[in-house]
Tab-separated table of C-alpha atoms in Angstrom:
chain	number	residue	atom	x	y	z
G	17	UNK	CA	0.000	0.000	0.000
G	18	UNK	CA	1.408	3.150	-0.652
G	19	UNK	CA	2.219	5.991	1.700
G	20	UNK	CA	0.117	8.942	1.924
G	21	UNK	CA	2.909	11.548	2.180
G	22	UNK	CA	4.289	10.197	-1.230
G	23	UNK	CA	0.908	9.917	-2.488
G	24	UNK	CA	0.821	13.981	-1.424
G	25	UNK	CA	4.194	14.876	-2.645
G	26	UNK	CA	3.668	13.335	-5.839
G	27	UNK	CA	0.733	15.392	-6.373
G	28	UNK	CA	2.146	18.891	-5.417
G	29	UNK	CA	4.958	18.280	-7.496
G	30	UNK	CA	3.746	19.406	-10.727
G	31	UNK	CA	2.121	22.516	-8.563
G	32	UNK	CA	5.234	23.306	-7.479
G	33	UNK	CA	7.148	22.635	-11.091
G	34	UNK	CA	4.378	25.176	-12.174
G	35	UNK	CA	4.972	27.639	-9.544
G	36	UNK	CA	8.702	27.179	-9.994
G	37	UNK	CA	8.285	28.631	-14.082
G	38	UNK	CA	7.142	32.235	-13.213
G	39	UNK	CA	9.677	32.386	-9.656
G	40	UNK	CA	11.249	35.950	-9.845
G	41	UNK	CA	14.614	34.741	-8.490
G	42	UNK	CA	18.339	34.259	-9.771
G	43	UNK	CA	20.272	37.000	-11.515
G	44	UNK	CA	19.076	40.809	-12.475
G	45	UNK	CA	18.234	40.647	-16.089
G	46	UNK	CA	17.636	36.448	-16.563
G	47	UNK	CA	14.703	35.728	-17.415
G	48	UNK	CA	12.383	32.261	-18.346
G	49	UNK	CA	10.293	30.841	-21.056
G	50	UNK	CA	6.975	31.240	-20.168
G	51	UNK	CA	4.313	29.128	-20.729
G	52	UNK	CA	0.810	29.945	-21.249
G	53	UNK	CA	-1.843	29.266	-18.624
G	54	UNK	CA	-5.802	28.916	-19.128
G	55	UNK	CA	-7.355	32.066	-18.543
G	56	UNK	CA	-8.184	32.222	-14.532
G	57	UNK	CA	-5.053	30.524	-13.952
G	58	UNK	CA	-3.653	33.370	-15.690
G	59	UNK	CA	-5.568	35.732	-14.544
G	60	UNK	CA	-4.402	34.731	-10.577
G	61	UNK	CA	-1.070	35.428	-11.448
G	62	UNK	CA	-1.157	38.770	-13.513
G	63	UNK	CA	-3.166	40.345	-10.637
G	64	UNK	CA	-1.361	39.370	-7.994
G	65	UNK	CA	1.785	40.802	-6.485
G	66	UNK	CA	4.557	40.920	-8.732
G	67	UNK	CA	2.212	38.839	-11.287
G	68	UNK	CA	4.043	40.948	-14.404
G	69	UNK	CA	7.066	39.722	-14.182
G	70	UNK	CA	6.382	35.770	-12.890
G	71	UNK	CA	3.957	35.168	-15.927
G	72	UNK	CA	6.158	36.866	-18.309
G	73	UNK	CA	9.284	35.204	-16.460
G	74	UNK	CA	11.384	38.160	-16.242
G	75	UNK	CA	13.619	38.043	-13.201
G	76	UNK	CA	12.923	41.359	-10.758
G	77	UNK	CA	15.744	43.542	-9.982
G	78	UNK	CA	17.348	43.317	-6.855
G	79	UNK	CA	17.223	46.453	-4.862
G	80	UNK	CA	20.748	47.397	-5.188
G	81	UNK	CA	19.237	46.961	-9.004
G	82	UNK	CA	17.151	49.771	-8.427
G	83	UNK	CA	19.426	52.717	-7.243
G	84	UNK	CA	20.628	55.897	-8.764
G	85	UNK	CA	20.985	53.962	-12.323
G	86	UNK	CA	17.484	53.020	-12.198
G	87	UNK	CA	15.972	56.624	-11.020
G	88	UNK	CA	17.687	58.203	-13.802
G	89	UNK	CA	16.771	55.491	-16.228
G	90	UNK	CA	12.744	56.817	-14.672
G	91	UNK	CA	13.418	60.328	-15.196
G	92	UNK	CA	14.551	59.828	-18.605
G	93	UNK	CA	11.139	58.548	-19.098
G	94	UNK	CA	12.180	54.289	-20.070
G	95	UNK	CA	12.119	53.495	-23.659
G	96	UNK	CA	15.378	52.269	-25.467
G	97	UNK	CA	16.274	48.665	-26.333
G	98	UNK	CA	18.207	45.773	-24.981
G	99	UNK	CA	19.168	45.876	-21.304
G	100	UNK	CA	17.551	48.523	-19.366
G	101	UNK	CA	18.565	48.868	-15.530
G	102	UNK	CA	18.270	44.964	-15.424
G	103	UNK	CA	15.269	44.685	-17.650
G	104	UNK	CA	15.597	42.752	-21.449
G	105	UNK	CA	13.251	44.988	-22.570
G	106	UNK	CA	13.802	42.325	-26.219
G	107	UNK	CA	13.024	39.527	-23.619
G	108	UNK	CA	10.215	41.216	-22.403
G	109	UNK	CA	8.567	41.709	-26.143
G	110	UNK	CA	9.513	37.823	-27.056
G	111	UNK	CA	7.567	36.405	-23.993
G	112	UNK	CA	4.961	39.082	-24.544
G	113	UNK	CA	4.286	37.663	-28.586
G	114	UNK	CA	4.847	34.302	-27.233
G	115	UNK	CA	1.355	34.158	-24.427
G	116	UNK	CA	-0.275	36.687	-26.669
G	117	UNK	CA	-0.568	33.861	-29.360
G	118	UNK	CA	-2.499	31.915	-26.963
G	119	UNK	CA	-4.476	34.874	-24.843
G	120	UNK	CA	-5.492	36.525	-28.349
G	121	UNK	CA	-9.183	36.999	-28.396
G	122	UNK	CA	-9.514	36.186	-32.048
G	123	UNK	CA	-8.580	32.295	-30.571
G	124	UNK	CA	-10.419	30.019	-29.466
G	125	UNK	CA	-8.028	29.698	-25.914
G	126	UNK	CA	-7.920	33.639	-25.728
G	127	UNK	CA	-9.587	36.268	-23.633
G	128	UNK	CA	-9.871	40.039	-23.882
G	129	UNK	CA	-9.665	40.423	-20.620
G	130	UNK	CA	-6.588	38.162	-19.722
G	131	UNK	CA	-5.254	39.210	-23.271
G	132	UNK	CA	-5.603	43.500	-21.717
G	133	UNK	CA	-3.712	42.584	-18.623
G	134	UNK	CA	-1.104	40.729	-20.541
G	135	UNK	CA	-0.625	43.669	-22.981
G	136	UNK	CA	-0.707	45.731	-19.778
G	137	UNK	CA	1.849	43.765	-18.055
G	138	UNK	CA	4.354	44.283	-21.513
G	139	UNK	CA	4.346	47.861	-21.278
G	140	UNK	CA	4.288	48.363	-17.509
G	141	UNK	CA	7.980	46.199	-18.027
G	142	UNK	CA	8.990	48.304	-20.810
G	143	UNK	CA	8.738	51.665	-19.281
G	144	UNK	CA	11.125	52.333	-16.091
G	145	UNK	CA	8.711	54.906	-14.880
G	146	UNK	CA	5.414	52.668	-14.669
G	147	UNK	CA	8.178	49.767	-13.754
G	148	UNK	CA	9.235	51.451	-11.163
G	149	UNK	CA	5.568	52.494	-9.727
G	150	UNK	CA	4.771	48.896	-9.918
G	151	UNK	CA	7.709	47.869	-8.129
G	152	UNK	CA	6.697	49.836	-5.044
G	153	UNK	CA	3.509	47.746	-4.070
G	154	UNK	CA	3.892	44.935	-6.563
G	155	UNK	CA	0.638	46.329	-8.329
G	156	UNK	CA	-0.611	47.993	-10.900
G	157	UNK	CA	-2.345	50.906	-9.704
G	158	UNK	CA	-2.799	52.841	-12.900
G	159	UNK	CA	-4.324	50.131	-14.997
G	160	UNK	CA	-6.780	52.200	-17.299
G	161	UNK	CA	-8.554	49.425	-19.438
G	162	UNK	CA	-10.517	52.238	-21.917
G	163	UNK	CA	-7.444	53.468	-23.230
G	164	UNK	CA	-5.410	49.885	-23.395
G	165	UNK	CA	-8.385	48.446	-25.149
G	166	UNK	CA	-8.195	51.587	-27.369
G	167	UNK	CA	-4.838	50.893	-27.715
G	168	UNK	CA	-5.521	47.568	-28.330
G	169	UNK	CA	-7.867	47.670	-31.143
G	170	UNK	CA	-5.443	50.002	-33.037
G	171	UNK	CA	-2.840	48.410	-32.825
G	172	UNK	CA	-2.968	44.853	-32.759
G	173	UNK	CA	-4.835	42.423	-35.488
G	174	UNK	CA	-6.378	39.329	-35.676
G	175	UNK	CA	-4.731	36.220	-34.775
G	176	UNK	CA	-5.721	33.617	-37.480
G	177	UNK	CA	-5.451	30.178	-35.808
G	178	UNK	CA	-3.600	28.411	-38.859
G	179	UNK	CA	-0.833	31.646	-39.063
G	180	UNK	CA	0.611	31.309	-36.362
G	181	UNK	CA	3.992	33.466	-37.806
G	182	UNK	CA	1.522	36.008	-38.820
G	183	UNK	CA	-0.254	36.173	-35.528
G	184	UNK	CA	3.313	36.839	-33.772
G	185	UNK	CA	4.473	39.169	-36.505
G	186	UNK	CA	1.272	41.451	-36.109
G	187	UNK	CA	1.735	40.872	-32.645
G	188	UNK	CA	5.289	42.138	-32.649
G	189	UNK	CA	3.632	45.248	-34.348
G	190	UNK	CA	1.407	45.699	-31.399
G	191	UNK	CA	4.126	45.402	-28.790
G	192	UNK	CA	6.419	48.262	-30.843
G	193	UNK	CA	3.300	50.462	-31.340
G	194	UNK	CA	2.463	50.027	-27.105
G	195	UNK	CA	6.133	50.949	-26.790
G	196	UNK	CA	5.918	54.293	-28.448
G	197	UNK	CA	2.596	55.022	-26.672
G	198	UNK	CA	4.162	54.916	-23.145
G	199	UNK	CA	6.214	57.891	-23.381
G	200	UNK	CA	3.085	59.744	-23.318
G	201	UNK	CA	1.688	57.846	-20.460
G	202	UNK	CA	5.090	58.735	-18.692
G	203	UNK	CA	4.503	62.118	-19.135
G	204	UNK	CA	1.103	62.152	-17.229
G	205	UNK	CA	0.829	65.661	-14.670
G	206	UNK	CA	0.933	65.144	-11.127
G	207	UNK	CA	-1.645	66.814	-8.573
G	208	UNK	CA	1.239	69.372	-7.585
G	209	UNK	CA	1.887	69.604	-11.487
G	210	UNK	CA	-1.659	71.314	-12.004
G	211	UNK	CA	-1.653	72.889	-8.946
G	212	UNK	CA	1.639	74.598	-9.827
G	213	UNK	CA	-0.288	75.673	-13.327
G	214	UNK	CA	-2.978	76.617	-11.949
G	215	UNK	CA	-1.216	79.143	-9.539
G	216	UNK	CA	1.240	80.616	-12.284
G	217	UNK	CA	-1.438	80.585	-14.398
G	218	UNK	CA	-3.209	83.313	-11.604
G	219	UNK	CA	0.332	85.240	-11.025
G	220	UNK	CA	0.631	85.939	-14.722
G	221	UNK	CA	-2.756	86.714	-14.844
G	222	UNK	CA	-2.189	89.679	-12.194
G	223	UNK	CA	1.248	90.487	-13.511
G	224	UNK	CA	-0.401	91.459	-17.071
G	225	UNK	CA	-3.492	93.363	-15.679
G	226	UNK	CA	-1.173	94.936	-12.894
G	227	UNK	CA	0.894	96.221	-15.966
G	228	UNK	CA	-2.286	97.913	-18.076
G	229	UNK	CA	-3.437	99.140	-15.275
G	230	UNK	CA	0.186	100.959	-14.580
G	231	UNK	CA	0.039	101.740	-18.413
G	232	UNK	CA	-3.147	104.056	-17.639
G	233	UNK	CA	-3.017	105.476	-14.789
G	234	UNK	CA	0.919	106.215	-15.889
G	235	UNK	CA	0.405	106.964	-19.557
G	236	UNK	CA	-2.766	107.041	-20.792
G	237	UNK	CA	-4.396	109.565	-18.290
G	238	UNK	CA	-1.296	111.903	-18.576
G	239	UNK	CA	-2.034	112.730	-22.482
G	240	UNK	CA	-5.017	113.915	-23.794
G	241	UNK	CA	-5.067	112.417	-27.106
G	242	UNK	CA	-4.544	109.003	-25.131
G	243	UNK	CA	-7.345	109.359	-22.533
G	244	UNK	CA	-10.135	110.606	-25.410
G	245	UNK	CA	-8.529	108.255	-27.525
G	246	UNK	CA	-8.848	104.829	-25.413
G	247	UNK	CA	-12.679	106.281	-24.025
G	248	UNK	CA	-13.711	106.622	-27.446
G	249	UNK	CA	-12.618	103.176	-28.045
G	250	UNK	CA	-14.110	101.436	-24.853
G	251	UNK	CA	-17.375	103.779	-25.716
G	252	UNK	CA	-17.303	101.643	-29.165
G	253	UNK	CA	-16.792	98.149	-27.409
G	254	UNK	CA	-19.696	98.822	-25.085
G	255	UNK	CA	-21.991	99.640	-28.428
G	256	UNK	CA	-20.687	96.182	-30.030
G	257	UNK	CA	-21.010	94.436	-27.462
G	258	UNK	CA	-24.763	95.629	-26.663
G	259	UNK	CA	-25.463	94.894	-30.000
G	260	UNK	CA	-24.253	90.896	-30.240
G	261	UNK	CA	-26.074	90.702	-27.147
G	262	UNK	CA	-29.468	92.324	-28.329
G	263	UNK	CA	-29.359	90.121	-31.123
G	264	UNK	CA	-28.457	86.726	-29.114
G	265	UNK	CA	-31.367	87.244	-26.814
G	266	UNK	CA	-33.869	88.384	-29.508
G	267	UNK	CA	-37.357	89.410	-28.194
G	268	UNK	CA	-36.384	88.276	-24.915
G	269	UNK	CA	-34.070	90.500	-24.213
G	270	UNK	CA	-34.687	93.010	-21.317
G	271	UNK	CA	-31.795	95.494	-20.178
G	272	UNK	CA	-31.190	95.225	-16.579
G	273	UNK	CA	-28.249	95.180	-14.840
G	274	UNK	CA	-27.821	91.481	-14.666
G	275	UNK	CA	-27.791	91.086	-17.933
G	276	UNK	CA	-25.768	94.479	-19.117
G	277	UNK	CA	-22.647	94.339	-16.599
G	278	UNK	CA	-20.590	92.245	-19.271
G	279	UNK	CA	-21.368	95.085	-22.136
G	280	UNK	CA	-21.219	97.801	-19.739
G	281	UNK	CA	-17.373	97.163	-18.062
G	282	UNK	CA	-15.800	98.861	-20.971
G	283	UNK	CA	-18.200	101.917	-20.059
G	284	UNK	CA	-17.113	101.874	-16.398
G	285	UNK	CA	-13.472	101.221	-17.484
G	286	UNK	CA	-13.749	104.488	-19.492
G	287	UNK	CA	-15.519	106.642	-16.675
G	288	UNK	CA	-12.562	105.573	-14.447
G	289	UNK	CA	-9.874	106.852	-17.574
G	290	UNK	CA	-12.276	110.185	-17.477
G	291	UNK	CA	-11.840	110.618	-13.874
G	292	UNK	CA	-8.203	110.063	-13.642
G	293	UNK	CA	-7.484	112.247	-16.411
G	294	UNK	CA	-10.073	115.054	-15.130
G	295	UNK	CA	-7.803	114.418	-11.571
G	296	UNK	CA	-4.493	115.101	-13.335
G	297	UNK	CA	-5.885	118.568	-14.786
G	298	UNK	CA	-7.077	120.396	-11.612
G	299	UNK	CA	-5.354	123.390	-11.226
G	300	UNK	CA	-3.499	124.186	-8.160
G	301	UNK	CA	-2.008	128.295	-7.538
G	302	UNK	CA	2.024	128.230	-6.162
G	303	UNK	CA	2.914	132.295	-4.947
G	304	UNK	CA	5.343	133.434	-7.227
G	305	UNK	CA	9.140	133.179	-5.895
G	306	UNK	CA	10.016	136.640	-3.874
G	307	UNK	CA	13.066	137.059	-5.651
G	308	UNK	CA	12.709	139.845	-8.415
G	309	UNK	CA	11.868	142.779	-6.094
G	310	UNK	CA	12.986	145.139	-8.184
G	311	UNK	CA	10.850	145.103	-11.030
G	312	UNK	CA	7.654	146.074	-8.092
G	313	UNK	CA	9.902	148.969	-6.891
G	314	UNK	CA	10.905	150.513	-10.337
G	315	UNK	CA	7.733	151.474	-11.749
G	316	UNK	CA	3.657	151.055	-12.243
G	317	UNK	CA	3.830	147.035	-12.730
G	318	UNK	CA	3.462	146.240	-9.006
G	319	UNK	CA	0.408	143.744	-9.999
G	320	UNK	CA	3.856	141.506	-11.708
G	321	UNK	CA	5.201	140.905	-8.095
G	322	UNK	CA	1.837	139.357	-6.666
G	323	UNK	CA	1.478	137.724	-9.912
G	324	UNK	CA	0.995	133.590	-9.281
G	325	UNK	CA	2.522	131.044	-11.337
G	326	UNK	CA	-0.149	128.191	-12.310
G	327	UNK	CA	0.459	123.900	-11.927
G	328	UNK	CA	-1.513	121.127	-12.637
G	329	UNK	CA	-1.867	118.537	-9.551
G	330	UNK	CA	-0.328	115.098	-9.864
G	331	UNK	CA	-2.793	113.189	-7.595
G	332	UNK	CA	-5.874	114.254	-6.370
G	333	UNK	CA	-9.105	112.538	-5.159
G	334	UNK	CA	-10.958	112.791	-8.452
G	335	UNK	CA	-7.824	110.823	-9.331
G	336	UNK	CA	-8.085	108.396	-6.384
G	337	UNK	CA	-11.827	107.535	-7.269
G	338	UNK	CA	-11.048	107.256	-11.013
G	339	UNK	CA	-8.113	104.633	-10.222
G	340	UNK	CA	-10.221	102.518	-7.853
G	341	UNK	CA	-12.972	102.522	-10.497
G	342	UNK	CA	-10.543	100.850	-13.011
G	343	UNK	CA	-8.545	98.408	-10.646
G	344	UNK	CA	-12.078	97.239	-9.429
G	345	UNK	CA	-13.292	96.665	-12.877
G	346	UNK	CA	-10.159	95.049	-13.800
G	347	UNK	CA	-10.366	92.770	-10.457
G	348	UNK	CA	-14.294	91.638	-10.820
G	349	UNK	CA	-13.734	91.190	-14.677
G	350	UNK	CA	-11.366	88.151	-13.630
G	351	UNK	CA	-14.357	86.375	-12.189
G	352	UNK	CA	-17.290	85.122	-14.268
G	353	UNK	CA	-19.542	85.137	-11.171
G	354	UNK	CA	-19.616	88.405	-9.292
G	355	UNK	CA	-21.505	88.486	-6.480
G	356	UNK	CA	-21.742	91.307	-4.068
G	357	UNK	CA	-19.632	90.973	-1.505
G	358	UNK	CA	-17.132	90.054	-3.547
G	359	UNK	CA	-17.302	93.347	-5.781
G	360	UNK	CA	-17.058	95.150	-2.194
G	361	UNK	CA	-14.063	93.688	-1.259
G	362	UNK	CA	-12.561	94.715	-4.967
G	363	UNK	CA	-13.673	97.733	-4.064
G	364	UNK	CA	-12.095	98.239	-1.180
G	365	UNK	CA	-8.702	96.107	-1.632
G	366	UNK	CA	-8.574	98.591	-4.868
G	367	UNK	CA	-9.309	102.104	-2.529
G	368	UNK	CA	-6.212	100.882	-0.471
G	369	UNK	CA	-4.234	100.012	-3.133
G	370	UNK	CA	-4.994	103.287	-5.352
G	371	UNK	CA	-4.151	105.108	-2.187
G	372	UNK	CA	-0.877	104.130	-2.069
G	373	UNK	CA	-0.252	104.077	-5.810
G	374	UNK	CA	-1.396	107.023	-6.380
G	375	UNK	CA	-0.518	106.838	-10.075
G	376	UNK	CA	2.994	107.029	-9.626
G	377	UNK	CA	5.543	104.746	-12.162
G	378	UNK	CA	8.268	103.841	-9.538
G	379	UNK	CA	5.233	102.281	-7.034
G	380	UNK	CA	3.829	99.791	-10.110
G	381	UNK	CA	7.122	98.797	-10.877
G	382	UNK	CA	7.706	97.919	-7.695
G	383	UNK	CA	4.701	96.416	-7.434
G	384	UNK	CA	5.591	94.085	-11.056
G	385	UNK	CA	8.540	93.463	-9.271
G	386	UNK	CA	7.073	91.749	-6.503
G	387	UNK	CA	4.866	89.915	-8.573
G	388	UNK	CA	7.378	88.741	-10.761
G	389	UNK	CA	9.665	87.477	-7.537
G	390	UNK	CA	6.112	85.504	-6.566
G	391	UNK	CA	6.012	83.764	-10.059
G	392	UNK	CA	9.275	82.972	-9.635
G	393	UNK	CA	9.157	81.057	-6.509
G	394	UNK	CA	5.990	79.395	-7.805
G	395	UNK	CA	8.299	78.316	-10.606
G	396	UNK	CA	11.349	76.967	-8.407
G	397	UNK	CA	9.330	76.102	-5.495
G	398	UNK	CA	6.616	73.598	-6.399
G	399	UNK	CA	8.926	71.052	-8.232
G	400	UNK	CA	10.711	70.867	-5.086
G	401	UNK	CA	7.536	70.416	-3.237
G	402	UNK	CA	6.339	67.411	-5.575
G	403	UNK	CA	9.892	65.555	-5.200
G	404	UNK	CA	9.331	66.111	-0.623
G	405	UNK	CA	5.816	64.927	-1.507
G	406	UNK	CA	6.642	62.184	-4.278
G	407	UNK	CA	9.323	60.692	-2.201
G	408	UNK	CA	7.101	60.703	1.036
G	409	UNK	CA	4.384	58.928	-1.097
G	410	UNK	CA	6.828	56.189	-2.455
G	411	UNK	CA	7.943	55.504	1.217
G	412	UNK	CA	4.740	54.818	2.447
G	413	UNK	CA	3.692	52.970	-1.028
G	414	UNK	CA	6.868	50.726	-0.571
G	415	UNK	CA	5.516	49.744	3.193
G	416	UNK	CA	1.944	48.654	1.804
G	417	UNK	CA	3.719	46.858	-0.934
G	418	UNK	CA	6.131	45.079	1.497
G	419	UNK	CA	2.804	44.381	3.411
G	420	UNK	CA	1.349	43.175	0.454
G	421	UNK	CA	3.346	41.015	-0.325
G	422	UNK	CA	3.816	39.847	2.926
G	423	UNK	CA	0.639	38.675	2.684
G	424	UNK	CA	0.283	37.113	-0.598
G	425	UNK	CA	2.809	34.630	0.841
G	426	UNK	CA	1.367	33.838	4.024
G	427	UNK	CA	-1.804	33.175	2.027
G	428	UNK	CA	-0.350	30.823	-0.901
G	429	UNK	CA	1.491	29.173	2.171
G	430	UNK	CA	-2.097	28.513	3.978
G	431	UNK	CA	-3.742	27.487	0.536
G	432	UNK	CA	-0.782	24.879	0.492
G	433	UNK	CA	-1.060	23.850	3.400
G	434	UNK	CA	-4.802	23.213	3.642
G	435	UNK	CA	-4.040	21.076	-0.193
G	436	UNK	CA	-2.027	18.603	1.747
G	437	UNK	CA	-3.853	17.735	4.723
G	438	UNK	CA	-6.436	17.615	2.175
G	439	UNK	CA	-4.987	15.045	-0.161
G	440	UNK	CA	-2.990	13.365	3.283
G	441	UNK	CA	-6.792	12.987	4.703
G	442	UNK	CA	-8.118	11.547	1.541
C-alpha cells in the first residue's frame, strides 16, 4: 500500500514545477520561457503581487538593481532597447508575442480580458517609470482598461489560428506600437503639477493686468489724445457688445443690470480713464518766488510781483476715485460670477491700493517686481515640493507593498497547506 505523504508529494509536485516557471529569483536581467496558462489561472497570477514579471518570467531587480541607475533610467522617461537597468526589454517583447498567441481573443483559448492585462503587463515592463511604480507595491495601480483596449484595437490584429507566424508578426507590431505610446503615459501631470499651473497661471494673470493698469493710470491719463482716444474706443466696445447681445437674446431680451454688466465694463473702465485724467488737470495756484523785487519797486507794474505762477496737480481725489474705479473693474472682470460681496471687497482692496499708488511709475514697478519674484518662486518652489511629496508617497507605497506582499505569501502558504492535509486525509 502506498504511503500517503508520497501519495501527497507526488501530487504537489507538478504545482510546485508550475509555480517554480514564473519564480522571480536568480540574476538581475535572466529571465524564463513562459508558458501559457488557461485564462483564470492566468488571470491569478497577472493580478497578484509581482504577477508581471512571474507570468512573463522576467527576473525582478534586486534592490541594489534599483538605485541611482534606475531613477535616472525613470526620469529619462524608459524606452530604449536591450538591457535597461536589469530589464531585457527584447526579452520582455519575445515572452509578450509568445502568451499573446495563446491569450489573443480572435482564438479560441484567448480572452480580452486576460489578453488587456497581458498587454498591460508588456508595457508596464517596458517603461522604467510605470516599472518602477509597480515595483513599489507589486501592483498595478494605474491600470486604465478604456485606453489599453483603445490601444488595443489600433494596434494589434487578428490572430488567425492556422498563421501562427503572422499572428506573432502582427503581434510584434502591437508590442512596438504600445512601446511608443508609453512615453506619453510617462509624461502624465501630477496633482502638484496642475496645482503649480494653476497658480502661475493666476500670477501671470495679475502680472499682465497689474501692468495695463500701470500703463493708464501712468500713460494714458497723462495725455489727452490718449485718454479721449482709449474712451472713445471702450465707448465703441460697449456699443458692439450691446449689439451681439441684443441680437443673441432676440425678443427676450430686457436690459437690466444682470444682464448688461458684461457690455457695460468697458463703459465703467472708461468713466474711471475720465476721472483720472479730469484728476491730473485740476489746477493748483504756487505764490510766485520773492526774488525779483525790483521790477515792483521801479515802476507802475506792481500787480507783476503778486502775480501767481499756475500747476496742474499730480494726484488728487478725483484721481483716487477714477483709479479705484478701473482696478475694481479690472479685479471683478477676472471672475465670471460676481456676487456682491465680492465686488465690495474689490472695491475696497482697490481704494487701499490706489491710495498708495497714487498713479505714480516707480510704485507699479515695484509692485511688477514683486509679482514677478512671486512667479518665480511658484516656478522653483513647487517642483521641489512634488519631489518632498513624491518621495514621502513612495515611502509609504513601498511599506503597503512590502505588506502586500507579505501577505500574498502567508496566504499561498495557507492554501498549500490546507491542499495537503487535504490530499494526506483523503
Amino acid at each position: 500500500m502506498p504511503d500517503k505523504s508520497s501519495s501527497a508529494a507526488s501530487r504537489s509536485e507538478p504545482m510546485a514545477s508550475s509555480s517554480a516557471s514564473f519564480s522571480s529569483t536568480g540574476s538581475a536581467g535572466s529571465s524564463t520561457t513562459p508558458t501559457a496558462l488557461p485564462t483564470e489561472e492566468a488571470l491569478q497570477i497577472l493580478l497578484s503581487p509581482d504577477g508581471y514579471y512571474k507570468y512573463l518570467g522576467i527576473t525582478k531587480p534586486e534592490p541594489e538593481v534599483m538605485g541611482p541607475k534606475y531613477q535616472a533610467a525613470m526620469e529619462a522617461g524608459g524606452g530604449g532597447g536591450g538591457n535597461a537597468e536589469g530589464i531585457d526589454l527584447d526579452q520582455v517583447k519575445k515572452n509578450y508575442r509568445r502568451l499573446s498567441l495563446r491569450h489573443h481573443p480572435d482564438r479560441r483559448t484567448g480572452d480580452a480580458e486576460t489578453f488587456r492585462m497581458l498587454n498591460r503587463a508588456k508595457v508596464v515592463l517596458s517603461s522604467a517609470k510605470l516599472r518602477r511604480e509597480y515595483d513599489l507595491v507589486g501592483l498595478d495601480l494605474e491600470d486604465d482598461a478604456e485606453e489599453e483596449h483603445h490601444e488595443d484595437g489600433n494596434a494589434t490584429a487578428p490572430a488567425s489560428e492556422n498563421d501562427e507566424g503572422n499572428g506573432e508578426d502582427r503581434n510584434a507590431g502591437a508590442a512596438q506600437n504600445d512601446g511608443g505610446k508609453d512615453g506619453n503615459s510617462s509624461k502624465t501631470e501630477t496633482v502638484m503639477g496642475h496645482l503649480a499651473s494653476v497658480t502661475l497661471a493666476a500670477v501671470l494673470q495679475v502680472v499682465v493686468r497689474t501692468g495695463l493698469m500701470g500703463l493708464v493710470s501712468v500713460v494714458v491719463s497723462r495725455y489727452t489724445i490718449l485718454a479721449f482716444l482709449a474712451m472713445g474706443l471702450l465707448a465703441l466696445l460697449t456699443t458692439k457688445m450691446y449689439a451681439a447681445l441684443k441680437k443673441s437674446l432676440g425678443t427676450s431680451f430686457k436690459p437690466t443690470l444682470a444682464t448688461m454688466k458684461d457690455a457695460l465694463s468697458p463703459l465703467v473702465i472708461a468713466l474711471g480713464i475720465f476721472l483720472m485724467y479730469r484728476g491730473r488737470r485740476i489746477v493748483i495756484e504756487l505764490p510766485a518766488p520773492a526774488g525779483n523785487v525790483d521790477s515792483a519797486m521801479a515802476g507802475d507794474s506792481a500787480v507783476d510781483a503778486t502775480q501767481n505762477e499756475i500747476q496742474y496737480a499730480e494726484w488728487s481725489w478725483t484721481f483716487l476715485a477714477g483709479e479705484t474705479v478701473v482696478m475694481s473693474s479690472f479685479l471683478s472682470n477676472s471672475f465670471e460670477n460676481q456676487p456682491t460681496a465680492l465686488l465690495l471687497l474689490f472695491s475696497v482692496l482697490s481704494l487701499l491700493m490706489s491710495l498708495w499708488l497714487r498713479g505714480r511709475f516707480w510704485r507699479y514697478a515695484t509692485l511688477l517686481g514683486f509679482e514677478g519674484v512671486i512667479a518665480l518662486l511658484v516656478v522653483l518652489a513647487f517642483p521641489i515640493m512634488e519631489m518632498i511629496l513624491e518621495s514621502i508617497v513612495e515611502e509609504k507605497m513601498r511599506k503597503v507593498g512590502e505588506k502586500i506582499r507579505s501577505h500574498d505569501v502567508r496566504m499561498k502558504e495557507l492554501l498549500r497547506r490546507k491542499r495537503e492535509q487535504s490530499v494526506s486525509v483523503s
